[in-house]
Short mmCIF file of C-alpha atoms in Angstrom, two decimals:
data_model
loop_
_atom_site.label_atom_id
_atom_site.label_comp_id
_atom_site.label_asym_id
_atom_site.label_seq_id
_atom_site.Cartn_x
_atom_site.Cartn_y
_atom_site.Cartn_z
CA MET A 1 -5.95 40.45 36.95
CA PHE A 2 -4.75 38.22 33.66
CA ALA A 3 -6.68 35.33 32.15
CA VAL A 4 -4.92 33.56 30.13
CA PHE A 5 -5.82 30.82 28.16
CA ILE A 6 -3.09 28.43 26.97
CA ASN A 7 -5.09 26.40 23.32
CA THR A 8 -2.99 22.77 23.95
CA PRO A 9 -3.24 21.40 20.02
CA THR A 10 -4.93 17.42 20.74
CA ILE A 11 -3.61 14.42 19.18
CA THR A 12 -6.23 12.28 17.69
CA TYR A 13 -4.89 9.74 15.77
CA ALA A 14 -9.02 8.62 14.23
CA GLN A 15 -9.09 11.79 12.20
CA LYS A 16 -5.27 12.19 11.15
CA GLY A 17 -6.09 8.56 10.35
CA ILE A 18 -3.79 5.80 8.74
CA PRO A 19 -4.88 6.06 5.12
CA ALA A 20 -7.03 3.61 3.56
CA HIS A 21 -4.64 1.77 1.39
CA ALA A 22 -2.47 0.85 4.40
CA GLN A 23 -3.95 -2.58 5.21
CA TRP A 24 -3.31 -2.75 0.85
CA GLY A 25 0.16 -2.11 1.02
CA LYS A 26 0.50 -4.23 3.99
CA VAL A 27 -1.43 -7.22 1.68
CA ALA A 28 1.72 -6.29 -1.03
CA ILE A 29 4.90 -5.83 0.78
CA LYS A 30 3.63 -9.47 3.00
CA GLU A 31 2.52 -11.22 -1.20
CA ILE A 32 5.73 -10.02 -2.62
CA HIS A 33 7.49 -11.58 0.05
CA ALA A 34 6.07 -14.60 -0.59
CA LYS A 35 6.79 -14.57 -4.21
CA TYR A 36 10.50 -13.15 -4.21
CA PRO A 37 11.85 -14.26 -0.80
CA GLN A 38 15.10 -13.51 -1.97
CA ALA A 39 14.77 -9.60 -2.63
CA LYS A 40 14.43 -6.99 -0.52
CA ILE A 41 12.47 -4.30 -0.94
CA LEU A 42 14.09 -0.88 -1.78
CA ASP A 43 11.47 1.54 -2.48
CA TYR A 44 7.41 1.96 -1.62
CA LEU A 45 4.47 3.67 -3.98
CA TYR A 46 0.78 4.27 -3.51
CA GLU A 47 -0.12 4.80 -7.15
CA GLY A 48 -3.94 4.51 -6.28
CA SER A 49 -6.97 3.25 -6.18
CA GLU A 50 -10.04 2.10 -9.06
CA VAL A 51 -13.66 1.02 -8.22
CA ILE A 52 -15.09 -0.08 -10.97
CA GLU A 53 -18.68 -2.17 -9.77
CA ASP A 54 -18.62 -3.57 -6.62
CA SER A 55 -14.86 -3.47 -6.46
CA THR A 56 -12.23 -2.09 -6.08
CA ILE A 57 -8.59 -2.18 -6.98
CA GLU A 58 -5.38 -1.00 -4.35
CA LYS A 59 -2.81 -0.32 -7.10
CA PHE A 60 1.36 -0.12 -5.48
CA LYS A 61 4.43 0.12 -7.09
CA LEU A 62 6.93 -1.68 -5.32
CA TRP A 63 11.00 -1.44 -6.60
CA LEU A 64 13.37 -4.74 -5.48
CA LYS A 65 16.76 -6.18 -5.09
CA GLN A 66 17.77 -9.33 -5.64
CA SER A 67 21.21 -10.37 -6.24
CA ASP A 68 22.55 -8.05 -8.45
CA LYS A 69 19.30 -7.15 -10.09
CA GLU A 70 16.92 -4.62 -9.76
CA PHE A 71 13.55 -4.23 -10.63
CA GLY A 72 9.91 -2.98 -10.08
CA VAL A 73 6.48 -5.02 -9.49
CA HIS A 74 3.59 -3.37 -9.76
CA VAL A 75 0.93 -5.48 -7.66
CA ARG A 76 -3.39 -5.25 -7.84
CA ILE A 77 -5.12 -6.32 -4.78
CA LYS A 78 -8.77 -6.28 -6.08
CA TYR A 79 -10.80 -6.97 -3.61
CA VAL A 80 -15.06 -6.52 -2.49
CA THR A 81 -15.81 -2.92 -1.86
CA ASN A 82 -18.40 -3.79 0.64
CA THR A 83 -16.87 -7.22 2.53
CA ASN A 84 -12.72 -6.67 1.91
CA LYS A 85 -12.57 -9.90 0.44
CA VAL A 86 -9.94 -10.24 -2.30
CA VAL A 87 -10.83 -11.91 -5.38
CA LYS A 88 -7.41 -11.12 -6.97
CA ILE A 89 -3.68 -10.44 -6.50
CA GLU A 90 -1.79 -9.75 -9.87
CA PHE A 91 1.81 -8.88 -10.12
CA GLN A 92 3.77 -7.36 -13.36
CA GLU A 93 7.31 -7.11 -13.25
CA THR A 94 9.05 -3.92 -15.19
CA THR A 95 12.76 -3.39 -15.59
CA PRO A 96 14.48 0.13 -15.36
#
């Protein structure tokens, strides 16, 4: 008599998880669309976060194309860490 054990992996999305910064990436994209409604987003980069006292700053760089111009925009989203309440959103354009 033979016994065969088959290990079937179980996917648990909570373990794989969505990165914590994903919700802030959506905010960054939404704010970019509001500030640059005619621009197309070409690329997106998460640059990390910084904790300062009771706040966190999430950092992103988006590369945009508007008409024949391509440029980068650094987006900084500062929020209260415990409540996720947005304190400030800053934009800084960069050139290639």
